[in-house]
Coordinates of C-alpha atoms (C1' of nucleotides) in Angstrom, one line a residue:
Chain T
X1 CA -79.3 91.0 186.8
X2 CA -77.9 93.9 185.2
X3 CA -78.6 94.1 181.6
X4 CA -75.7 94.8 179.5
X5 CA -75.2 95.4 175.9
X6 CA -72.1 93.6 175.4
X7 CA -71.9 92.6 171.9
X8 CA -69.9 89.7 171.2
X9 CA -69.3 88.3 167.9
X10 CA -67.9 84.9 167.9
X11 CA -66.6 83.9 164.7
X12 CA -66.5 80.3 165.4
X13 CA -65.2 77.9 163.0
X14 CA -64.7 79.7 159.8
X15 CA -65.3 77.7 156.7
X16 CA -62.5 78.6 154.6
X17 CA -62.5 77.5 151.0
X18 CA -59.3 75.8 150.4
X19 CA -58.8 77.6 147.2
X20 CA -60.4 80.7 146.1
X21 CA -61.0 79.5 142.7
X22 CA -62.2 76.2 143.7
X23 CA -65.6 75.3 142.4
X24 CA -66.4 72.0 143.9
X25 CA -63.5 71.2 146.0
X26 CA -59.9 71.5 146.3
X27 CA -58.0 68.5 145.3
X28 CA -54.6 67.6 146.2
X29 CA -52.7 65.3 144.1
X30 CA -50.3 63.6 146.3
X31 CA -47.9 61.3 144.7
X32 CA -47.3 58.2 146.7
X33 CA -44.7 56.7 144.6
X34 CA -42.0 57.9 146.8
X35 CA -41.0 55.4 149.3
X36 CA -40.2 58.1 151.8
X37 CA -40.8 61.7 151.9
X38 CA -43.1 64.2 153.2
X39 CA -45.7 63.9 150.7
X40 CA -48.5 64.4 152.9
X41 CA -46.9 67.1 154.8
X42 CA -45.8 68.9 151.8
X43 CA -49.1 68.7 149.9
X44 CA -51.2 69.7 152.8
X45 CA -49.0 72.4 154.0
X46 CA -49.4 73.8 150.6
X47 CA -53.1 73.5 151.0
X48 CA -53.0 75.3 154.2
X49 CA -50.8 77.9 152.8
X50 CA -53.1 78.5 150.0
X51 CA -56.1 78.6 152.2
X52 CA -54.4 81.0 154.4
X53 CA -53.5 83.1 151.5
X54 CA -57.0 83.4 150.5
X55 CA -58.0 85.1 153.6
X56 CA -54.9 87.1 153.8
X57 CA -55.4 88.9 150.6
X58 CA -56.7 91.8 152.3
X59 CA -60.3 91.2 152.5
X60 CA -62.3 93.4 154.6
X61 CA -65.4 92.6 156.4
X62 CA -68.5 94.3 155.3
X63 CA -71.3 93.9 157.7
X64 CA -74.5 94.9 155.9
X65 CA -77.2 96.8 157.3
X66 CA -74.9 98.4 159.7
X67 CA -75.5 102.0 158.8
X68 CA -77.1 102.7 162.0
X69 CA -75.2 102.8 165.1
X70 CA -73.2 99.9 166.0
X71 CA -75.5 98.5 168.6
X72 CA -78.5 98.5 166.4
X73 CA -76.6 97.1 163.6
X74 CA -75.4 94.3 165.7
X75 CA -78.9 93.8 167.1
X76 CA -80.3 93.6 163.8
X77 CA -77.8 91.0 162.9
X78 CA -78.7 88.9 165.8
X79 CA -82.3 89.2 165.2
X80 CA -81.9 88.3 161.6
X81 CA -79.9 85.3 162.7
X82 CA -82.8 84.2 164.8
X83 CA -85.2 84.6 162.0
X84 CA -83.1 82.5 159.9
X85 CA -82.8 80.0 162.6
X86 CA -86.5 79.6 162.8
X87 CA -86.6 78.7 159.2
X88 CA -83.6 76.6 159.1
X89 CA -85.5 73.4 159.5
X90 CA -86.9 73.9 156.1
X91 CA -83.6 74.4 154.6
X92 CA -83.0 72.2 151.8
X93 CA -79.4 72.5 150.9
X94 CA -79.6 70.3 148.0
X95 CA -81.8 72.7 146.2
X96 CA -80.3 76.1 145.9
X97 CA -83.5 77.9 145.0
X98 CA -85.4 76.4 147.8
X99 CA -82.7 77.1 150.2
X100 CA -82.4 80.6 149.1
X101 CA -86.1 81.3 149.3
X102 CA -86.8 79.7 152.6
X103 CA -83.7 80.6 154.3
X104 CA -82.4 83.7 152.9
X105 CA -85.6 85.5 152.5
X106 CA -85.1 89.0 153.2
X107 CA -81.6 88.9 152.0
X108 CA -80.5 89.6 148.6
X109 CA -78.3 87.2 147.0
X110 CA -75.4 87.3 144.9
X111 CA -75.8 85.7 141.6
X112 CA -73.1 85.2 139.2
X113 CA -72.9 83.7 135.8
X114 CA -72.0 80.5 137.3
X115 CA -75.0 80.6 139.4
X116 CA -73.2 80.9 142.5
X117 CA -75.3 82.2 145.3
X118 CA -74.0 82.7 148.7
X119 CA -75.3 83.3 152.1
X120 CA -76.8 86.5 153.2
X121 CA -74.6 89.4 153.1
X122 CA -74.1 89.7 156.7
X123 CA -70.5 89.8 156.6
X124 CA -68.6 89.8 153.4
X125 CA -65.1 89.5 152.8
X126 CA -64.1 91.8 150.1
X127 CA -60.8 91.4 148.5
X128 CA -59.1 94.5 147.9
X129 CA -57.3 93.0 145.1
X130 CA -54.6 95.5 145.1
X131 CA -51.9 92.9 145.1
X132 CA -50.1 92.0 142.1
X133 CA -51.1 88.5 142.3
X134 CA -54.7 89.4 142.6
X135 CA -55.0 91.8 139.9
X136 CA -58.0 90.0 138.6
X137 CA -59.8 90.1 141.8
X138 CA -62.8 92.3 141.9
X139 CA -64.8 93.4 144.8
X140 CA -68.3 92.1 145.0
X141 CA -70.8 93.1 147.4
X142 CA -74.4 92.5 147.4
X143 CA -76.1 92.8 144.0
X144 CA -73.1 94.1 142.4
X145 CA -71.8 90.7 141.7
X146 CA -71.1 90.7 138.1
X147 CA -68.2 88.5 137.8
X148 CA -67.8 85.1 136.6
X149 CA -66.9 83.4 139.7
X150 CA -66.9 83.7 143.4
X151 CA -65.9 81.9 146.3
X152 CA -67.3 81.9 149.6
X153 CA -66.5 81.4 153.2
X154 CA -69.1 80.6 155.6
X155 CA -68.6 80.9 159.2
X156 CA -70.6 81.4 162.3
X157 CA -71.4 84.5 164.0
X158 CA -72.9 84.6 167.3
X159 CA -74.5 87.5 168.9
X160 CA -74.9 87.5 172.6
X161 CA -76.7 89.8 174.8
X162 CA -76.5 89.4 178.5
X163 CA -80.2 89.8 178.8
X164 CA -80.3 86.3 177.6
X165 CA -82.8 86.9 174.9
X166 CA -80.3 86.5 172.3
X167 CA -78.3 83.8 173.9
X168 CA -77.0 81.3 171.6
X169 CA -78.5 83.1 168.7
X170 CA -75.9 81.7 166.5
X171 CA -76.1 81.8 162.8
X172 CA -74.1 81.7 159.8
X173 CA -72.2 84.4 158.2
X174 CA -70.9 84.5 154.8
X175 CA -67.7 85.8 153.5
X176 CA -67.4 86.2 149.9
X177 CA -64.7 86.9 147.6
X178 CA -64.8 87.1 143.9
X179 CA -62.3 86.4 141.4
X180 CA -62.4 86.5 137.7
X181 CA -62.4 83.4 135.8
X182 CA -59.7 82.7 133.4
X183 CA -58.9 79.9 131.3
X184 CA -57.3 76.9 132.8
X185 CA -54.1 76.1 131.2
X186 CA -53.3 72.7 132.4
X187 CA -49.8 71.6 132.6
X188 CA -48.5 68.3 133.1
X189 CA -46.8 67.9 136.4
X190 CA -48.1 65.1 138.4
X191 CA -46.6 66.4 141.5
X192 CA -48.7 69.4 141.4
X193 CA -51.7 70.3 143.4
X194 CA -54.9 69.8 141.7
X195 CA -57.5 72.2 142.6
X196 CA -60.9 72.3 141.5
X197 CA -63.4 74.9 142.2
X198 CA -65.7 74.7 145.1
X199 CA -68.9 76.4 145.8
X200 CA -69.3 78.4 148.8
X201 CA -70.6 76.5 151.7
X202 CA -73.6 77.4 153.6
X203 CA -74.3 77.1 157.1
X204 CA -77.8 76.4 157.8
X205 CA -78.8 78.9 160.3
X206 CA -79.5 77.7 163.7
X207 CA -76.0 76.8 164.5
X208 CA -75.3 77.3 168.0
X209 CA -72.8 79.6 169.4
X210 CA -70.3 77.1 170.5
X211 CA -70.5 74.7 167.7
X212 CA -66.9 75.0 167.1
X213 CA -65.0 74.9 170.2
X214 CA -62.1 73.5 168.6
X215 CA -60.0 74.2 165.7
X216 CA -61.8 72.5 163.0
X217 CA -61.0 71.8 159.5
X218 CA -62.8 70.5 156.6
X219 CA -66.3 71.3 157.2
X220 CA -68.7 68.4 157.3
X221 CA -71.4 68.5 154.8
X222 CA -74.5 66.5 154.6
X223 CA -74.4 66.4 151.0
X224 CA -70.9 65.5 150.3
X225 CA -68.0 64.2 152.1
X226 CA -65.6 66.8 152.9
X227 CA -62.7 64.8 151.7
X228 CA -62.7 62.1 149.4
X229 CA -60.2 60.4 147.4
X230 CA -60.8 60.6 143.8
X231 CA -59.0 58.5 141.4
X232 CA -59.9 59.4 138.0
X233 CA -58.3 60.7 134.9
X234 CA -56.5 63.9 135.2
X235 CA -56.8 65.1 131.8
X236 CA -55.0 68.3 132.3
X237 CA -57.0 68.9 135.3
X238 CA -54.3 69.8 137.6
X239 CA -52.0 72.6 137.9
X240 CA -48.3 72.4 137.7
X241 CA -46.2 74.0 140.3
X242 CA -44.8 76.5 138.0
X243 CA -48.1 77.8 137.3
X244 CA -48.8 78.7 140.8
X245 CA -47.4 82.0 141.5
X246 CA -46.4 83.1 144.8
X247 CA -48.9 85.5 146.0
X248 CA -47.2 86.1 149.2
X249 CA -44.5 88.1 147.7
X250 CA -46.8 90.8 146.9
X251 CA -48.4 90.9 150.2
X252 CA -47.4 93.2 152.8
X253 CA -48.6 92.9 156.3
X254 CA -47.2 95.3 158.5
X255 CA -46.6 94.1 161.9
X256 CA -46.5 95.9 165.1
X257 CA -45.1 94.7 168.3
X258 CA -47.8 95.6 170.7
X259 CA -51.2 96.8 171.1
X260 CA -50.7 99.9 173.0
X261 CA -48.0 101.2 170.8
X262 CA -50.3 103.5 169.1
X263 CA -51.8 101.9 166.1
X264 CA -54.1 104.5 164.6
X265 CA -56.5 103.4 162.1
X266 CA -58.6 105.5 160.0
X267 CA -61.7 104.9 158.2
X268 CA -61.1 107.2 155.3
X269 CA -59.0 104.8 153.4
X270 CA -55.8 106.4 154.6
X271 CA -53.1 104.3 155.7
X272 CA -53.1 103.3 159.2
X273 CA -50.2 104.4 161.1
X274 CA -48.4 101.6 162.9
X275 CA -46.1 101.5 165.7
X276 CA -42.4 101.8 165.7
X277 CA -41.5 98.5 164.4
X278 CA -42.3 98.5 160.7
X279 CA -40.9 95.2 159.8
X280 CA -42.8 93.6 157.0
X281 CA -40.9 90.4 156.7
X282 CA -43.8 88.2 157.5
X283 CA -45.2 87.8 154.1
X284 CA -41.8 87.3 152.7
X285 CA -41.0 84.6 155.1
X286 CA -44.1 82.9 154.1
X287 CA -43.5 83.3 150.5
X288 CA -40.3 81.5 151.0
X289 CA -42.1 78.7 152.6
X290 CA -44.4 78.3 149.7
X291 CA -42.1 79.4 147.1
X292 CA -42.6 76.6 144.7
X293 CA -46.1 77.6 144.2
X294 CA -47.2 80.3 141.9
X295 CA -50.5 81.0 143.3
X296 CA -51.7 83.7 141.2
X297 CA -51.7 81.8 138.1
X298 CA -53.1 78.9 140.0
X299 CA -56.0 80.9 141.1
X300 CA -56.6 82.4 137.9
X301 CA -56.6 79.3 136.0
X302 CA -59.2 77.6 138.0
X303 CA -62.3 78.0 136.1
X304 CA -65.3 78.3 138.1
X305 CA -68.0 75.8 137.7
X306 CA -70.9 76.3 139.8
X307 CA -71.8 73.3 141.6
X308 CA -74.1 74.5 144.3
X309 CA -74.2 72.1 147.0
X310 CA -74.9 73.4 150.3
X311 CA -73.2 73.0 153.5
X312 CA -74.4 72.5 156.9
X313 CA -72.8 72.1 160.2
X314 CA -72.8 68.7 161.5
X315 CA -73.5 68.8 165.1
X316 CA -72.7 65.2 165.5
X317 CA -69.3 65.8 164.3
X318 CA -68.7 68.8 166.4
X319 CA -69.9 67.3 169.5
X320 CA -67.7 64.4 168.9
X321 CA -64.9 66.8 168.3
X322 CA -65.5 68.4 171.6
X323 CA -65.3 65.2 173.4
X324 CA -62.1 64.4 171.9
X325 CA -60.5 67.5 172.9
X326 CA -58.1 67.5 170.1
X327 CA -57.0 70.8 168.8
X328 CA -58.4 70.5 165.5
X329 CA -61.2 68.6 164.0
X330 CA -61.7 67.2 160.7
X331 CA -64.9 66.0 159.5
X332 CA -64.3 64.1 156.5
X333 CA -64.3 60.8 155.1
X334 CA -62.5 59.3 152.3
X335 CA -64.3 57.6 149.7
X336 CA -62.6 54.8 148.0
X337 CA -60.7 55.7 145.1
X338 CA -61.7 54.2 141.9
X339 CA -58.9 52.0 140.8
X340 CA -57.4 52.9 137.5
X341 CA -55.1 50.8 135.5
X342 CA -51.6 51.7 134.9
X343 CA -49.8 54.4 136.8
X344 CA -52.9 56.2 137.8
X345 CA -53.5 54.0 140.7
X346 CA -50.3 55.2 142.2
X347 CA -51.8 58.4 142.9
X348 CA -54.5 59.2 145.3
X349 CA -56.6 62.2 145.0
X350 CA -57.9 63.9 148.0
X351 CA -60.6 66.3 147.8
X352 CA -60.7 68.7 150.6
X353 CA -63.8 70.7 150.5
X354 CA -62.7 73.2 152.9
X355 CA -60.8 74.0 156.0
X356 CA -62.1 75.5 159.1
X357 CA -60.1 77.9 161.0
X358 CA -60.3 78.3 164.7
X359 CA -62.7 80.3 166.6
X360 CA -62.4 84.0 166.7
X361 CA -64.0 86.2 169.2
X362 CA -64.3 89.8 168.5
X363 CA -65.8 91.8 171.2
X364 CA -66.1 95.4 170.3
X365 CA -67.6 98.4 171.9
X366 CA -70.9 99.6 170.7
X367 CA -69.4 102.9 170.0
X368 CA -66.8 101.4 167.7
X369 CA -67.3 102.1 164.1
X370 CA -68.3 99.5 161.7
X371 CA -65.0 100.1 160.1
X372 CA -63.1 99.1 163.2
X373 CA -65.3 96.1 163.5
X374 CA -64.4 95.1 160.0
X375 CA -60.8 95.6 160.6
X376 CA -60.8 93.8 163.9
X377 CA -62.4 90.8 162.4
X378 CA -60.3 90.9 159.4
X379 CA -57.1 91.1 161.2
X380 CA -58.1 88.3 163.5
X381 CA -58.9 86.2 160.5
X382 CA -55.9 87.0 158.6
X383 CA -53.6 86.6 161.5
X384 CA -55.0 83.3 162.4
X385 CA -54.7 82.0 158.9
X386 CA -51.5 83.7 158.3
X387 CA -48.8 81.6 159.7
X388 CA -50.2 79.9 162.7
X389 CA -51.4 76.8 161.2
X390 CA -50.1 73.6 159.8
X391 CA -51.9 70.6 158.7
X392 CA -52.4 67.5 160.6
X393 CA -53.9 64.3 159.3
X394 CA -56.2 61.9 160.9
X395 CA -56.6 58.5 159.6
X396 CA -59.3 56.4 161.1
X397 CA -59.4 58.8 163.9
X398 CA -55.8 58.4 164.6
X399 CA -53.3 61.0 164.1
X400 CA -50.7 60.4 161.5
X401 CA -47.6 61.7 162.9
X402 CA -45.0 60.2 160.8
X403 CA -44.4 62.5 158.0
X404 CA -42.0 60.2 156.3
X405 CA -44.5 57.5 155.7
X406 CA -45.9 57.2 152.3
X407 CA -49.6 57.3 151.8
X408 CA -49.4 53.7 150.8
X409 CA -47.8 52.8 154.0
X410 CA -50.2 54.8 155.9
X411 CA -53.1 53.3 154.3
X412 CA -54.5 56.3 152.7
X413 CA -54.2 55.0 149.2
X414 CA -55.8 51.6 149.7
X415 CA -57.8 51.0 146.7
X416 CA -61.4 50.0 147.1
X417 CA -61.3 50.4 150.8
X418 CA -63.0 53.0 152.7
X419 CA -61.0 54.9 155.2
X420 CA -61.6 57.9 157.2
X421 CA -59.2 60.6 156.5
X422 CA -59.2 63.9 158.1
X423 CA -57.2 67.0 157.9
X424 CA -56.7 69.4 160.6
X425 CA -55.5 72.9 160.8
X426 CA -53.4 73.0 163.8
X427 CA -51.7 75.9 165.4
X428 CA -48.2 76.2 164.2
X429 CA -47.0 77.6 167.3
X430 CA -48.0 75.3 169.9
X431 CA -45.7 76.1 172.8
X432 CA -47.4 79.1 174.1
X433 CA -47.4 79.7 177.7
X434 CA -50.7 80.6 179.0
X435 CA -50.9 83.2 181.6
X436 CA -53.8 81.8 183.5
X437 CA -56.6 80.3 181.6
X438 CA -55.1 77.0 181.0
X439 CA -56.8 75.3 183.8
X440 CA -60.1 76.8 183.1
X441 CA -60.4 76.3 179.5
X442 CA -58.6 73.1 179.3
X443 CA -57.6 71.5 176.2
X444 CA -60.8 72.0 174.5
X445 CA -60.2 75.6 173.9
X446 CA -57.8 76.0 171.2
X447 CA -59.4 78.9 169.6
X448 CA -57.8 82.2 169.4
X449 CA -60.2 84.7 170.5
X450 CA -60.1 88.4 169.9
X451 CA -62.2 90.4 172.2
X452 CA -62.8 94.0 172.4
X453 CA -64.4 94.9 175.6
X454 CA -66.9 97.6 175.0
X455 CA -66.9 98.8 178.6
X456 CA -63.3 99.2 178.9
X457 CA -62.4 99.7 175.3
X458 CA -60.0 97.0 175.8
X459 CA -58.9 94.2 173.7
X460 CA -58.9 90.9 175.2
X461 CA -57.7 87.8 173.8
X462 CA -58.6 84.3 174.4
X463 CA -55.3 82.7 174.7
X464 CA -55.3 79.5 172.8
X465 CA -54.3 76.5 174.8
X466 CA -52.0 75.6 172.1
X467 CA -49.6 73.9 174.4
X468 CA -51.9 71.0 174.7
X469 CA -52.4 70.5 171.1
X470 CA -51.4 67.3 169.7
X471 CA -49.1 66.9 166.9
X472 CA -47.6 70.3 167.2
X473 CA -44.4 69.0 168.6
X474 CA -42.8 68.9 165.3
X475 CA -43.1 72.5 165.0
X476 CA -40.2 74.0 166.6
X477 CA -40.7 77.5 165.7
X478 CA -39.5 79.7 168.3
X479 CA -42.6 80.9 170.0
X480 CA -42.1 83.8 172.3
X481 CA -44.2 83.9 175.3
X482 CA -47.5 85.6 175.2
X483 CA -47.4 89.3 174.7
X484 CA -47.7 91.3 177.7
X485 CA -51.3 91.6 177.7
X486 CA -52.2 89.6 180.7
X487 CA -52.7 92.5 182.9
X488 CA -56.4 92.4 182.7
X489 CA -58.2 95.4 183.7
X490 CA -61.6 93.9 183.4
X491 CA -61.7 90.3 184.2
X492 CA -64.0 88.7 181.6
X493 CA -66.1 85.8 182.4
X494 CA -64.2 83.4 180.3
X495 CA -60.8 84.3 181.5
X496 CA -59.8 86.4 178.6
X497 CA -56.7 88.3 178.7
X498 CA -57.2 91.9 178.3
X499 CA -55.2 94.6 177.1
X500 CA -56.1 98.1 177.6
X501 CA -56.6 100.4 174.7
X502 CA -57.3 104.1 175.0
X503 CA -61.0 104.6 174.9
X504 CA -60.6 107.2 172.3
X505 CA -58.8 105.2 169.8
X506 CA -61.8 103.1 168.8
X507 CA -60.4 103.3 165.4
X508 CA -57.3 101.8 166.7
X509 CA -58.9 98.8 167.9
X510 CA -57.0 95.9 166.8
X511 CA -56.9 92.3 167.5
X512 CA -53.8 90.3 167.9
X513 CA -53.8 86.6 167.9
X514 CA -52.1 85.3 170.9
X515 CA -50.8 82.2 169.4
X516 CA -49.4 83.8 166.4
X517 CA -46.0 85.2 166.8
X518 CA -47.1 85.5 170.3
X519 CA -49.0 88.5 169.5
X520 CA -45.9 90.5 168.9
X521 CA -47.0 91.2 165.5
X522 CA -50.0 92.7 164.2
X523 CA -51.2 92.5 160.7
X524 CA -52.2 95.7 159.2
X525 CA -54.4 95.6 156.4
X526 CA -53.4 97.0 153.1
X527 CA -55.7 99.6 151.7
X528 CA -58.2 98.4 149.4
X529 CA -57.3 98.6 145.9
X530 CA -59.3 101.0 144.0
X531 CA -58.3 101.3 140.4
X532 CA -58.7 104.6 138.9
X533 CA -61.6 105.0 136.6
X534 CA -61.3 106.7 133.3
X535 CA -63.0 109.7 134.6
X536 CA -60.6 109.9 137.5
X537 CA -57.8 109.6 135.0
X538 CA -59.4 112.3 133.1
X539 CA -59.5 114.5 136.1
X540 CA -56.0 113.8 137.0
X541 CA -54.7 114.5 133.6
X542 CA -56.6 117.7 133.5
X543 CA -55.3 118.8 136.8
X544 CA -51.7 118.0 135.9
X545 CA -52.1 119.8 132.7
X546 CA -53.0 122.8 134.7
X547 CA -50.8 122.4 137.7
X548 CA -47.9 120.4 136.5
X549 CA -46.2 117.5 138.1
X550 CA -44.7 117.9 141.5
X551 CA -47.6 119.6 143.0
X552 CA -49.6 116.6 144.0
X553 CA -51.1 118.2 147.0
X554 CA -52.5 120.9 144.8
X555 CA -53.7 118.3 142.3
X556 CA -55.4 116.5 145.1
X557 CA -57.1 119.7 146.3
X558 CA -58.1 120.8 142.9
X559 CA -59.3 117.6 141.4
X560 CA -59.8 115.0 144.1
X561 CA -60.7 117.0 147.1
X562 CA -63.8 115.1 147.6
X563 CA -62.3 111.8 146.9
X564 CA -61.4 110.8 150.4
X565 CA -59.6 107.7 149.4
X566 CA -57.3 109.4 146.9
X567 CA -54.3 110.8 148.6
X568 CA -51.9 113.0 146.8
X569 CA -49.5 110.2 147.0
X570 CA -52.0 108.1 145.2
X571 CA -52.3 110.7 142.5
X572 CA -48.6 110.9 142.2
X573 CA -48.4 107.2 141.9
X574 CA -51.2 107.1 139.4
X575 CA -49.5 109.6 137.3
X576 CA -46.4 107.5 137.4
X577 CA -48.3 104.5 136.2
X578 CA -50.1 106.5 133.6
X579 CA -46.9 107.7 132.1
X580 CA -45.7 104.2 132.1
X581 CA -48.9 102.9 130.6
X582 CA -48.7 105.5 127.9
X583 CA -45.3 104.3 127.0
X584 CA -46.0 100.7 126.7
X585 CA -47.8 99.0 124.0
X586 CA -51.5 98.7 124.4
X587 CA -51.2 95.0 124.4
X588 CA -49.2 95.1 127.6
X589 CA -51.7 97.3 129.4
X590 CA -53.9 95.9 132.0
X591 CA -57.0 96.9 133.7
X592 CA -59.6 99.1 132.4
X593 CA -58.4 100.6 129.2
X594 CA -57.5 104.2 129.3
X595 CA -58.5 106.0 126.2
X596 CA -55.5 106.6 124.0
X597 CA -56.4 110.2 123.9
X598 CA -55.9 110.5 127.5
X599 CA -52.6 108.7 127.4
X600 CA -51.4 111.0 124.7
X601 CA -52.2 113.9 126.8
X602 CA -50.3 112.2 129.6
X603 CA -47.3 112.0 127.5
X604 CA -47.6 115.5 126.3
X605 CA -48.1 116.9 129.7
X606 CA -45.4 114.8 131.2
X607 CA -43.0 116.0 128.5
X608 CA -44.0 119.5 129.0
X609 CA -43.6 119.6 132.7
X610 CA -40.4 117.7 132.6
X611 CA -39.1 120.3 130.3
X612 CA -40.2 123.0 132.7
X613 CA -38.6 121.3 135.6
X614 CA -35.4 121.0 133.6
X615 CA -35.5 124.7 132.9
X616 CA -36.0 125.4 136.6
X617 CA -33.1 123.3 137.4
X618 CA -31.0 125.2 135.0
X619 CA -32.0 128.5 136.4
X620 CA -31.5 127.5 140.0
X621 CA -27.7 127.5 140.1
X622 CA -27.6 131.0 138.7
X623 CA -29.9 132.3 141.4
Chain M
dG1 C1' -46.9 117.5 155.9
dT2 C1' -45.0 117.0 150.9
dT3 C1' -42.3 115.3 147.4
dA4 C1' -39.9 111.9 144.9
dG5 C1' -38.7 107.5 143.8
dG6 C1' -37.8 102.7 144.6
dG7 C1' -40.3 98.4 145.8
Chain L
dC1 C1' -50.5 100.6 146.9
dC2 C1' -46.4 100.6 150.3
dC3 C1' -42.4 102.6 152.2
dT4 C1' -39.3 106.1 153.2
dA5 C1' -35.6 109.3 152.5
dA6 C1' -35.3 114.0 152.0
dC7 C1' -37.0 118.3 152.4

DNA sequence: GTTAGGG
DNA sequence: CCCTAAC
């Protein structure tokens, strides 16, 4: 048998925190007083939207210990996963310290004031927090965690080597994102979502590669039910609609129509050039969909409280899920709500600990850069979560299809009675024609896989078998057929569609979800937000003092030549904002305070050079 | 490729 | 930070 070094990361079953700011869980307050309506659908679509937004906010994957070449880095990852696996039996999820010591030895941990500790820093999702709605986000990586709250995503990563020695060496991977805590300002709407904070979930290592064959939601936990109805007093513990700002509006995901069209990604922080079709309407479409919510405030208001329960994959659940063949799994149970007198019992609270998103397969050449791996994974994740999901509900194992039924009618709100309630993330676009793998993968394969073939430098995609997914009938989004990527150049074992990508453009490696917009679009990650430091501002001001405005390339060369991530456009923009900042009252300023002295210089310099420009303009006509 | 300005 | 017209 020929030994190959095909690295395949299967991101199988992400554990997605429902809400970034959630500390213990995300709670949805679903009024059931309406006799008819789409309460469930509405509430849980909101949940999904929010969950999706979380990942869409431009995080980037940061695989640690990948400073060597890609192959070694990946190998190390796999090896470490195995080490973890060997210790996983000792894992005591109920005890954070024990867990960390025994399971995460060798990995540093992120500790925050709320005592949140997350899984090893194998893969981190770093928010780039450049979006308006995420001004307060801060990157956290490794020990640099110094913020008051974090949220985590756990997911699986599998490393496979064809030699077999690493077969099934699945393990967890952690994705983190950090947000700043702010004070919760409760409002009084009962129709609002209620969101708590949830801790990151842990996957005990040792999870097998194919634990999640299906779209899965609501990760099962051995320590707490994924979902439970909670009926208790809401003393201002929920967030009103108007406090949830729409984050989507500030998000921009460029979309490109195909893979071969020439995406060119760069690692230096410069913008990636994307294809011909520059439409960016996706986020706005989404923002319409979720328009009632103002997510930013919502996120920010959610104080982080650090319950630290662990999370572990539940094999029983997953195997059961596999047997069922449904598109999406929910492992959750509903605890009986505690009846409350008065009007409270008209509401049922559902605590959704987390959602899982479908499998992602990222296969990437060993010669690819870490950056391209990050982007590939990121784009796969964001795309999957972007718009391709909606929520399904399982009650007692049966799918609740009638959106018009009230919870009461459905039986979700029965006081004192236990019921099993599950939520599923389902592909929104279910009517995808599959080129060829339908028969082979059957209905159990609903995952969207993104594969980059190292040998061919091709991108292959595991087409989701979305057509078989239950409950997707109600979604009548027009779903174009699969993108023209079925011309496989290298048939892969598992019938993946392959699209060829020029071998050179490793940086251009991108993943496109099949099921989402039929792969016609590609999400392009926004550059990470990197606020200017005071010293940078100082340098900028100094350079502009010397060179004047309007010579941004020179400014770049003079003062920021070694700052790869600062383009002259950035400097120009920064100057623009600096001028603005200098003009507004200090109270209105945000971010790291710029010394007034600098701002004064900004105004002076700006005035001076404006005057100079005016003079030039006056001289010109005479020339 | 740069600049300027709106988003 | 993104986008793009204009140069």
